[in-house]
PDB file of N, CA, C and O in Angstrom:
ATOM      1  N   MET A1061       0.826  -1.189   0.000  1.00  0.00           N
ATOM      2  CA  MET A1061       0.000   0.000   0.000  1.00  0.00           C
ATOM      3  C   MET A1061       0.875   1.259   0.000  1.00  0.00           C
ATOM      4  O   MET A1061       0.571   2.223  -0.694  1.00  0.00           O
ATOM      5  N   TYR A1062       1.913   1.241   0.819  1.00  0.00           N
ATOM      6  CA  TYR A1062       2.794   2.410   0.864  1.00  0.00           C
ATOM      7  C   TYR A1062       3.576   2.591  -0.431  1.00  0.00           C
ATOM      8  O   TYR A1062       3.905   3.713  -0.803  1.00  0.00           O
ATOM      9  N   THR A1063       3.867   1.511  -1.084  1.00  0.00           N
ATOM     10  CA  THR A1063       4.617   1.625  -2.340  1.00  0.00           C
ATOM     11  C   THR A1063       3.791   2.340  -3.412  1.00  0.00           C
ATOM     12  O   THR A1063       4.326   3.151  -4.178  1.00  0.00           O
ATOM     13  N   VAL A1064       2.502   2.055  -3.457  1.00  0.00           N
ATOM     14  CA  VAL A1064       1.633   2.726  -4.421  1.00  0.00           C
ATOM     15  C   VAL A1064       1.565   4.214  -4.105  1.00  0.00           C
ATOM     16  O   VAL A1064       1.615   5.061  -5.005  1.00  0.00           O
ATOM     17  N   LEU A1065       1.478   4.557  -2.843  1.00  0.00           N
ATOM     18  CA  LEU A1065       1.424   5.956  -2.425  1.00  0.00           C
ATOM     19  C   LEU A1065       2.729   6.673  -2.785  1.00  0.00           C
ATOM     20  O   LEU A1065       2.712   7.786  -3.316  1.00  0.00           O
ATOM     21  N   VAL A1066       3.859   6.057  -2.544  1.00  0.00           N
ATOM     22  CA  VAL A1066       5.153   6.662  -2.848  1.00  0.00           C
ATOM     23  C   VAL A1066       5.318   6.835  -4.358  1.00  0.00           C
ATOM     24  O   VAL A1066       5.758   7.895  -4.829  1.00  0.00           O
ATOM     25  N   ILE A1067       4.948   5.828  -5.131  1.00  0.00           N
ATOM     26  CA  ILE A1067       5.068   5.916  -6.589  1.00  0.00           C
ATOM     27  C   ILE A1067       4.165   7.021  -7.129  1.00  0.00           C
ATOM     28  O   ILE A1067       4.568   7.806  -7.992  1.00  0.00           O
ATOM     29  N   SER A1068       2.955   7.121  -6.624  1.00  0.00           N
ATOM     30  CA  SER A1068       2.042   8.161  -7.112  1.00  0.00           C
ATOM     31  C   SER A1068       2.527   9.556  -6.722  1.00  0.00           C
ATOM     32  O   SER A1068       2.404  10.510  -7.504  1.00  0.00           O
ATOM     33  N   ILE A1069       3.120   9.712  -5.554  1.00  0.00           N
ATOM     34  CA  ILE A1069       3.669  11.013  -5.149  1.00  0.00           C
ATOM     35  C   ILE A1069       4.858  11.376  -6.054  1.00  0.00           C
ATOM     36  O   ILE A1069       4.998  12.519  -6.473  1.00  0.00           O
ATOM     37  N   ILE A1070       5.691  10.396  -6.375  1.00  0.00           N
ATOM     38  CA  ILE A1070       6.820  10.652  -7.277  1.00  0.00           C
ATOM     39  C   ILE A1070       6.317  11.085  -8.653  1.00  0.00           C
ATOM     40  O   ILE A1070       6.844  12.031  -9.256  1.00  0.00           O
ATOM     41  N   ILE A1071       5.280  10.429  -9.158  1.00  0.00           N
ATOM     42  CA  ILE A1071       4.719  10.792 -10.464  1.00  0.00           C
ATOM     43  C   ILE A1071       4.168  12.213 -10.433  1.00  0.00           C
ATOM     44  O   ILE A1071       4.380  12.998 -11.360  1.00  0.00           O
ATOM     45  N   VAL A1072       3.473  12.572  -9.367  1.00  0.00           N
ATOM     46  CA  VAL A1072       2.920  13.924  -9.245  1.00  0.00           C
ATOM     47  C   VAL A1072       4.046  14.960  -9.224  1.00  0.00           C
ATOM     48  O   VAL A1072       3.964  16.007  -9.879  1.00  0.00           O
ATOM     49  N   ILE A1073       5.107  14.681  -8.501  1.00  0.00           N
ATOM     50  CA  ILE A1073       6.236  15.626  -8.417  1.00  0.00           C
ATOM     51  C   ILE A1073       6.906  15.777  -9.777  1.00  0.00           C
ATOM     52  O   ILE A1073       7.237  16.888 -10.207  1.00  0.00           O
ATOM     53  N   VAL A1074       7.094  14.674 -10.504  1.00  0.00           N
ATOM     54  CA  VAL A1074       7.723  14.733 -11.827  1.00  0.00           C
ATOM     55  C   VAL A1074       6.860  15.546 -12.792  1.00  0.00           C
ATOM     56  O   VAL A1074       7.369  16.398 -13.526  1.00  0.00           O
ATOM     57  N   VAL A1075       5.555  15.317 -12.784  1.00  0.00           N
ATOM     58  CA  VAL A1075       4.655  16.065 -13.669  1.00  0.00           C
ATOM     59  C   VAL A1075       4.675  17.547 -13.311  1.00  0.00           C
ATOM     60  O   VAL A1075       4.695  18.409 -14.195  1.00  0.00           O
ATOM     61  N   LEU A1076       4.683  17.877 -12.050  1.00  0.00           N
ATOM     62  CA  LEU A1076       4.727  19.274 -11.618  1.00  0.00           C
ATOM     63  C   LEU A1076       6.025  19.936 -12.066  1.00  0.00           C
ATOM     64  O   LEU A1076       6.015  21.060 -12.579  1.00  0.00           O
ATOM     65  N   LEU A1077       7.150  19.260 -11.893  1.00  0.00           N
ATOM     66  CA  LEU A1077       8.428  19.822 -12.326  1.00  0.00           C
ATOM     67  C   LEU A1077       8.477  20.037 -13.840  1.00  0.00           C
ATOM     68  O   LEU A1077       8.952  21.072 -14.312  1.00  0.00           O
ATOM     69  N   LEU A1078       7.973  19.058 -14.596  1.00  0.00           N
ATOM     70  CA  LEU A1078       7.960  19.204 -16.049  1.00  0.00           C
ATOM     71  C   LEU A1078       7.078  20.373 -16.486  1.00  0.00           C
ATOM     72  O   LEU A1078       7.426  21.114 -17.406  1.00  0.00           O
ATOM     73  N   SER A1079       5.952  20.573 -15.840  1.00  0.00           N
ATOM     74  CA  SER A1079       5.080  21.686 -16.222  1.00  0.00           C
ATOM     75  C   SER A1079       5.720  23.032 -15.876  1.00  0.00           C
ATOM     76  O   SER A1079       5.597  23.992 -16.634  1.00  0.00           O
ATOM     77  N   VAL A1080       6.439  23.097 -14.762  1.00  0.00           N
ATOM     78  CA  VAL A1080       7.133  24.335 -14.406  1.00  0.00           C
ATOM     79  C   VAL A1080       8.252  24.629 -15.399  1.00  0.00           C
ATOM     80  O   VAL A1080       8.430  25.775 -15.828  1.00  0.00           O
ATOM     81  N   VAL A1081       8.991  23.610 -15.809  1.00  0.00           N
ATOM     82  CA  VAL A1081      10.086  23.806 -16.758  1.00  0.00           C
ATOM     83  C   VAL A1081       9.551  24.270 -18.112  1.00  0.00           C
ATOM     84  O   VAL A1081      10.064  25.220 -18.703  1.00  0.00           O
ATOM     85  N   THR A1082       8.501  23.639 -18.614  1.00  0.00           N
ATOM     86  CA  THR A1082       7.969  24.044 -19.916  1.00  0.00           C
ATOM     87  C   THR A1082       7.344  25.432 -19.863  1.00  0.00           C
ATOM     88  O   THR A1082       7.452  26.200 -20.818  1.00  0.00           O
ATOM     89  N   THR A1083       6.711  25.783 -18.758  1.00  0.00           N
ATOM     90  CA  THR A1083       6.132  27.124 -18.638  1.00  0.00           C
ATOM     91  C   THR A1083       7.221  28.182 -18.605  1.00  0.00           C
ATOM     92  O   THR A1083       7.103  29.227 -19.258  1.00  0.00           O
ATOM     93  N   SER A1084       8.304  27.932 -17.902  1.00  0.00           N
ATOM     94  CA  SER A1084       9.385  28.916 -17.856  1.00  0.00           C
ATOM     95  C   SER A1084      10.055  29.056 -19.218  1.00  0.00           C
ATOM     96  O   SER A1084      10.430  30.155 -19.621  1.00  0.00           O
ATOM     97  N   LYS A1085      10.195  27.958 -19.959  1.00  0.00           N
ATOM     98  CA  LYS A1085      10.759  28.045 -21.311  1.00  0.00           C
ATOM     99  C   LYS A1085       9.836  28.821 -22.237  1.00  0.00           C
ATOM    100  O   LYS A1085      10.293  29.561 -23.107  1.00  0.00           O
ATOM    101  N   ALA A1086       8.540  28.654 -22.059  1.00  0.00           N
ATOM    102  CA  ALA A1086       7.588  29.366 -22.911  1.00  0.00           C
ATOM    103  C   ALA A1086       7.660  30.868 -22.669  1.00  0.00           C
ATOM    104  O   ALA A1086       7.529  31.663 -23.605  1.00  0.00           O
ATOM    105  N   TYR A1087       7.847  31.289 -21.437  1.00  0.00           N
ATOM    106  CA  TYR A1087       7.956  32.724 -21.152  1.00  0.00           C
ATOM    107  C   TYR A1087       9.280  33.304 -21.644  1.00  0.00           C
ATOM    108  O   TYR A1087       9.373  34.487 -21.907  1.00  0.00           O
ATOM    109  N   GLN A1088      10.301  32.493 -21.800  1.00  0.00           N
ATOM    110  CA  GLN A1088      11.592  32.975 -22.278  1.00  0.00           C
ATOM    111  C   GLN A1088      11.647  33.085 -23.793  1.00  0.00           C
ATOM    112  O   GLN A1088      12.529  33.738 -24.331  1.00  0.00           O
ATOM    113  N   PHE A1089      10.691  32.494 -24.502  1.00  0.00           N
ATOM    114  CA  PHE A1089      10.707  32.492 -25.963  1.00  0.00           C
ATOM    115  C   PHE A1089      10.422  33.896 -26.488  1.00  0.00           C
ATOM    116  O   PHE A1089       9.482  34.560 -26.053  1.00  0.00           O
ATOM    117  N   LYS A1090      11.259  34.369 -27.419  1.00  0.00           N
ATOM    118  CA  LYS A1090      11.094  35.703 -28.005  1.00  0.00           C
ATOM    119  C   LYS A1090      10.334  35.583 -29.320  1.00  0.00           C
ATOM    120  O   LYS A1090      10.777  34.922 -30.252  1.00  0.00           O
ATOM    121  N   HIS A1091       9.185  36.247 -29.397  1.00  0.00           N
ATOM    122  CA  HIS A1091       8.389  36.242 -30.619  1.00  0.00           C
ATOM    123  C   HIS A1091       8.867  37.370 -31.527  1.00  0.00           C
ATOM    124  O   HIS A1091       9.235  38.444 -31.073  1.00  0.00           O
ATOM    125  N   THR A1092       8.850  37.117 -32.822  1.00  0.00           N
ATOM    126  CA  THR A1092       9.221  38.150 -33.775  1.00  0.00           C
ATOM    127  C   THR A1092       8.033  38.431 -34.691  1.00  0.00           C
ATOM    128  O   THR A1092       7.221  37.551 -34.968  1.00  0.00           O
ATOM    129  N   VAL A1093       7.953  39.668 -35.161  1.00  0.00           N
ATOM    130  CA  VAL A1093       6.869  40.082 -36.042  1.00  0.00           C
ATOM    131  C   VAL A1093       7.486  40.620 -37.321  1.00  0.00           C
ATOM    132  O   VAL A1093       8.433  41.405 -37.278  1.00  0.00           O
ATOM    133  N   ASP A1094       6.957  40.198 -38.449  1.00  0.00           N
ATOM    134  CA  ASP A1094       7.442  40.703 -39.726  1.00  0.00           C
ATOM    135  C   ASP A1094       7.045  42.162 -39.890  1.00  0.00           C
ATOM    136  O   ASP A1094       5.945  42.559 -39.501  1.00  0.00           O
ATOM    137  N   PRO A1095       7.906  42.981 -40.481  1.00  0.00           N
ATOM    138  CA  PRO A1095       7.546  44.383 -40.699  1.00  0.00           C
ATOM    139  C   PRO A1095       6.444  44.501 -41.753  1.00  0.00           C
ATOM    140  O   PRO A1095       6.334  43.669 -42.659  1.00  0.00           O
ATOM    141  N   ILE A1096       5.640  45.539 -41.626  1.00  0.00           N
ATOM    142  CA  ILE A1096       4.557  45.772 -42.567  1.00  0.00           C
ATOM    143  C   ILE A1096       5.124  46.429 -43.820  1.00  0.00           C
ATOM    144  O   ILE A1096       5.870  47.405 -43.743  1.00  0.00           O
ATOM    145  N   ASP A1097       4.762  45.902 -44.982  1.00  0.00           N
ATOM    146  CA  ASP A1097       5.200  46.492 -46.240  1.00  0.00           C
ATOM    147  C   ASP A1097       4.443  47.798 -46.475  1.00  0.00           C
ATOM    148  O   ASP A1097       3.234  47.870 -46.232  1.00  0.00           O
ATOM    149  N   PRO A1098       5.121  48.826 -46.966  1.00  0.00           N
ATOM    150  CA  PRO A1098       4.414  50.082 -47.248  1.00  0.00           C
ATOM    151  C   PRO A1098       3.455  49.900 -48.416  1.00  0.00           C
ATOM    152  O   PRO A1098       3.707  49.125 -49.338  1.00  0.00           O
ATOM    153  N   LEU A1099       2.347  50.620 -48.363  1.00  0.00           N
ATOM    154  CA  LEU A1099       1.358  50.545 -49.426  1.00  0.00           C
ATOM    155  C   LEU A1099       1.822  51.358 -50.626  1.00  0.00           C
ATOM    156  O   LEU A1099       2.556  52.334 -50.482  1.00  0.00           O
ATOM    157  N   PRO A1100       1.385  50.997 -51.810  1.00  0.00           N
ATOM    158  CA  PRO A1100       1.703  51.827 -52.978  1.00  0.00           C
ATOM    159  C   PRO A1100       1.052  53.207 -52.843  1.00  0.00           C
ATOM    160  O   PRO A1100       0.099  53.393 -52.089  1.00  0.00           O
ATOM    161  N   GLU A1101       1.562  54.173 -53.584  1.00  0.00           N
ATOM    162  CA  GLU A1101       1.099  55.559 -53.476  1.00  0.00           C
ATOM    163  C   GLU A1101      -0.403  55.685 -53.687  1.00  0.00           C
ATOM    164  O   GLU A1101      -1.099  56.323 -52.909  1.00  0.00           O
ATOM    165  N   ASN A1102      -0.913  55.088 -54.750  1.00  0.00           N
ATOM    166  CA  ASN A1102      -2.338  55.234 -55.068  1.00  0.00           C
ATOM    167  C   ASN A1102      -3.212  54.627 -53.987  1.00  0.00           C
ATOM    168  O   ASN A1102      -4.258  55.173 -53.637  1.00  0.00           O
ATOM    169  N   GLN A1103      -2.812  53.518 -53.460  1.00  0.00           N
ATOM    170  CA  GLN A1103      -3.624  52.851 -52.452  1.00  0.00           C
ATOM    171  C   GLN A1103      -3.632  53.664 -51.157  1.00  0.00           C
ATOM    172  O   GLN A1103      -4.649  53.745 -50.484  1.00  0.00           O
ATOM    173  N   GLN A1104      -2.516  54.283 -50.807  1.00  0.00           N
ATOM    174  CA  GLN A1104      -2.470  55.123 -49.616  1.00  0.00           C
ATOM    175  C   GLN A1104      -3.408  56.312 -49.770  1.00  0.00           C
ATOM    176  O   GLN A1104      -4.134  56.658 -48.838  1.00  0.00           O
ATOM    177  N   GLU A1105      -3.423  56.927 -50.935  1.00  0.00           N
ATOM    178  CA  GLU A1105      -4.295  58.079 -51.164  1.00  0.00           C
ATOM    179  C   GLU A1105      -5.757  57.665 -51.074  1.00  0.00           C
ATOM    180  O   GLU A1105      -6.571  58.378 -50.482  1.00  0.00           O
ATOM    181  N   ASN A1106      -6.098  56.521 -51.644  1.00  0.00           N
ATOM    182  CA  ASN A1106      -7.478  56.043 -51.590  1.00  0.00           C
ATOM    183  C   ASN A1106      -7.905  55.772 -50.155  1.00  0.00           C
ATOM    184  O   ASN A1106      -9.029  56.105 -49.755  1.00  0.00           O
ATOM    185  N   GLU A1107      -7.029  55.187 -49.357  1.00  0.00           N
ATOM    186  CA  GLU A1107      -7.374  54.897 -47.972  1.00  0.00           C
ATOM    187  C   GLU A1107      -7.518  56.177 -47.168  1.00  0.00           C
ATOM    188  O   GLU A1107      -8.391  56.289 -46.310  1.00  0.00           O
ATOM    189  N   GLN A1108      -6.689  57.162 -47.441  1.00  0.00           N
ATOM    190  CA  GLN A1108      -6.810  58.432 -46.734  1.00  0.00           C
ATOM    191  C   GLN A1108      -8.126  59.106 -47.084  1.00  0.00           C
ATOM    192  O   GLN A1108      -8.806  59.666 -46.226  1.00  0.00           O
ATOM    193  N   LYS A1109      -8.534  59.054 -48.356  1.00  0.00           N
ATOM    194  CA  LYS A1109      -9.805  59.643 -48.765  1.00  0.00           C
ATOM    195  C   LYS A1109     -10.970  58.932 -48.094  1.00  0.00           C
ATOM    196  O   LYS A1109     -11.930  59.558 -47.660  1.00  0.00           O
ATOM    197  N   GLU A1110     -10.886  57.603 -48.003  1.00  0.00           N
ATOM    198  CA  GLU A1110     -11.942  56.837 -47.349  1.00  0.00           C
ATOM    199  C   GLU A1110     -12.039  57.191 -45.869  1.00  0.00           C
ATOM    200  O   GLU A1110     -13.138  57.335 -45.322  1.00  0.00           O
ATOM    201  N   GLU A1111     -10.908  57.362 -45.206  1.00  0.00           N
ATOM    202  CA  GLU A1111     -10.910  57.737 -43.793  1.00  0.00           C
ATOM    203  C   GLU A1111     -11.524  59.116 -43.603  1.00  0.00           C
ATOM    204  O   GLU A1111     -12.289  59.349 -42.672  1.00  0.00           O
ATOM    205  N   GLU A1112     -11.215  60.045 -44.511  1.00  0.00           N
ATOM    206  CA  GLU A1112     -11.768  61.388 -44.409  1.00  0.00           C
ATOM    207  C   GLU A1112     -13.271  61.379 -44.600  1.00  0.00           C
ATOM    208  O   GLU A1112     -14.004  62.050 -43.873  1.00  0.00           O
ATOM    209  N   THR A1113     -13.750  60.581 -45.552  1.00  0.00           N
ATOM    210  CA  THR A1113     -15.197  60.519 -45.769  1.00  0.00           C
ATOM    211  C   THR A1113     -15.891  59.865 -44.571  1.00  0.00           C
ATOM    212  O   THR A1113     -16.977  60.282 -44.185  1.00  0.00           O
ATOM    213  N   GLU A1114     -15.266  58.864 -43.965  1.00  0.00           N
ATOM    214  CA  GLU A1114     -15.853  58.243 -42.787  1.00  0.00           C
ATOM    215  C   GLU A1114     -15.915  59.241 -41.635  1.00  0.00           C
ATOM    216  O   GLU A1114     -16.916  59.299 -40.902  1.00  0.00           O
ATOM    217  N   LYS A1115     -14.876  60.036 -41.456  1.00  0.00           N
ATOM    218  CA  LYS A1115     -14.866  61.041 -40.396  1.00  0.00           C
ATOM    219  C   LYS A1115     -15.975  62.076 -40.628  1.00  0.00           C
ATOM    220  O   LYS A1115     -16.672  62.474 -39.707  1.00  0.00           O
ATOM    221  N   ASN A1116     -16.120  62.489 -41.888  1.00  0.00           N
ATOM    222  CA  ASN A1116     -17.153  63.472 -42.220  1.00  0.00           C
ATOM    223  C   ASN A1116     -18.541  62.901 -41.994  1.00  0.00           C
ATOM    224  O   ASN A1116     -19.432  63.594 -41.518  1.00  0.00           O
ATOM    225  N   GLN A1117     -18.740  61.636 -42.313  1.00  0.00           N
ATOM    226  CA  GLN A1117     -20.043  61.011 -42.100  1.00  0.00           C
ATOM    227  C   GLN A1117     -20.326  60.854 -40.614  1.00  0.00           C
ATOM    228  O   GLN A1117     -21.459  61.010 -40.182  1.00  0.00           O
ATOM    229  N   ASN A1118     -19.323  60.564 -39.823  1.00  0.00           N
ATOM    230  CA  ASN A1118     -19.515  60.401 -38.383  1.00  0.00           C
ATOM    231  C   ASN A1118     -19.818  61.753 -37.709  1.00  0.00           C
ATOM    232  O   ASN A1118     -20.505  61.795 -36.700  1.00  0.00           O
ATOM    233  N   GLN A1119     -19.299  62.824 -38.251  1.00  0.00           N
ATOM    234  CA  GLN A1119     -19.527  64.138 -37.661  1.00  0.00           C
ATOM    235  C   GLN A1119     -20.932  64.637 -37.950  1.00  0.00           C
ATOM    236  O   GLN A1119     -21.479  65.415 -37.208  1.00  0.00           O
ATOM    237  N   SER A1120     -21.536  64.179 -39.032  1.00  0.00           N
ATOM    238  CA  SER A1120     -22.882  64.650 -39.417  1.00  0.00           C
ATOM    239  C   SER A1120     -23.938  64.098 -38.511  1.00  0.00           C
ATOM    240  O   SER A1120     -23.887  63.148 -37.879  1.00  0.00           O
TER     241      SER A1120
END
């Protein structure tokens, strides 16, 4: 009976240690983000015009 209790406590401790190790590694991982490509000239102008019209519609 005691052997089952000791084995189960050892398993619980091992699982707890493994979860702590993987969590700490996950927090140390550095994520990178790709830079945003600039929009072409015409598309930027169109988006600016759309934003201005939306602002004007919201003000009315």
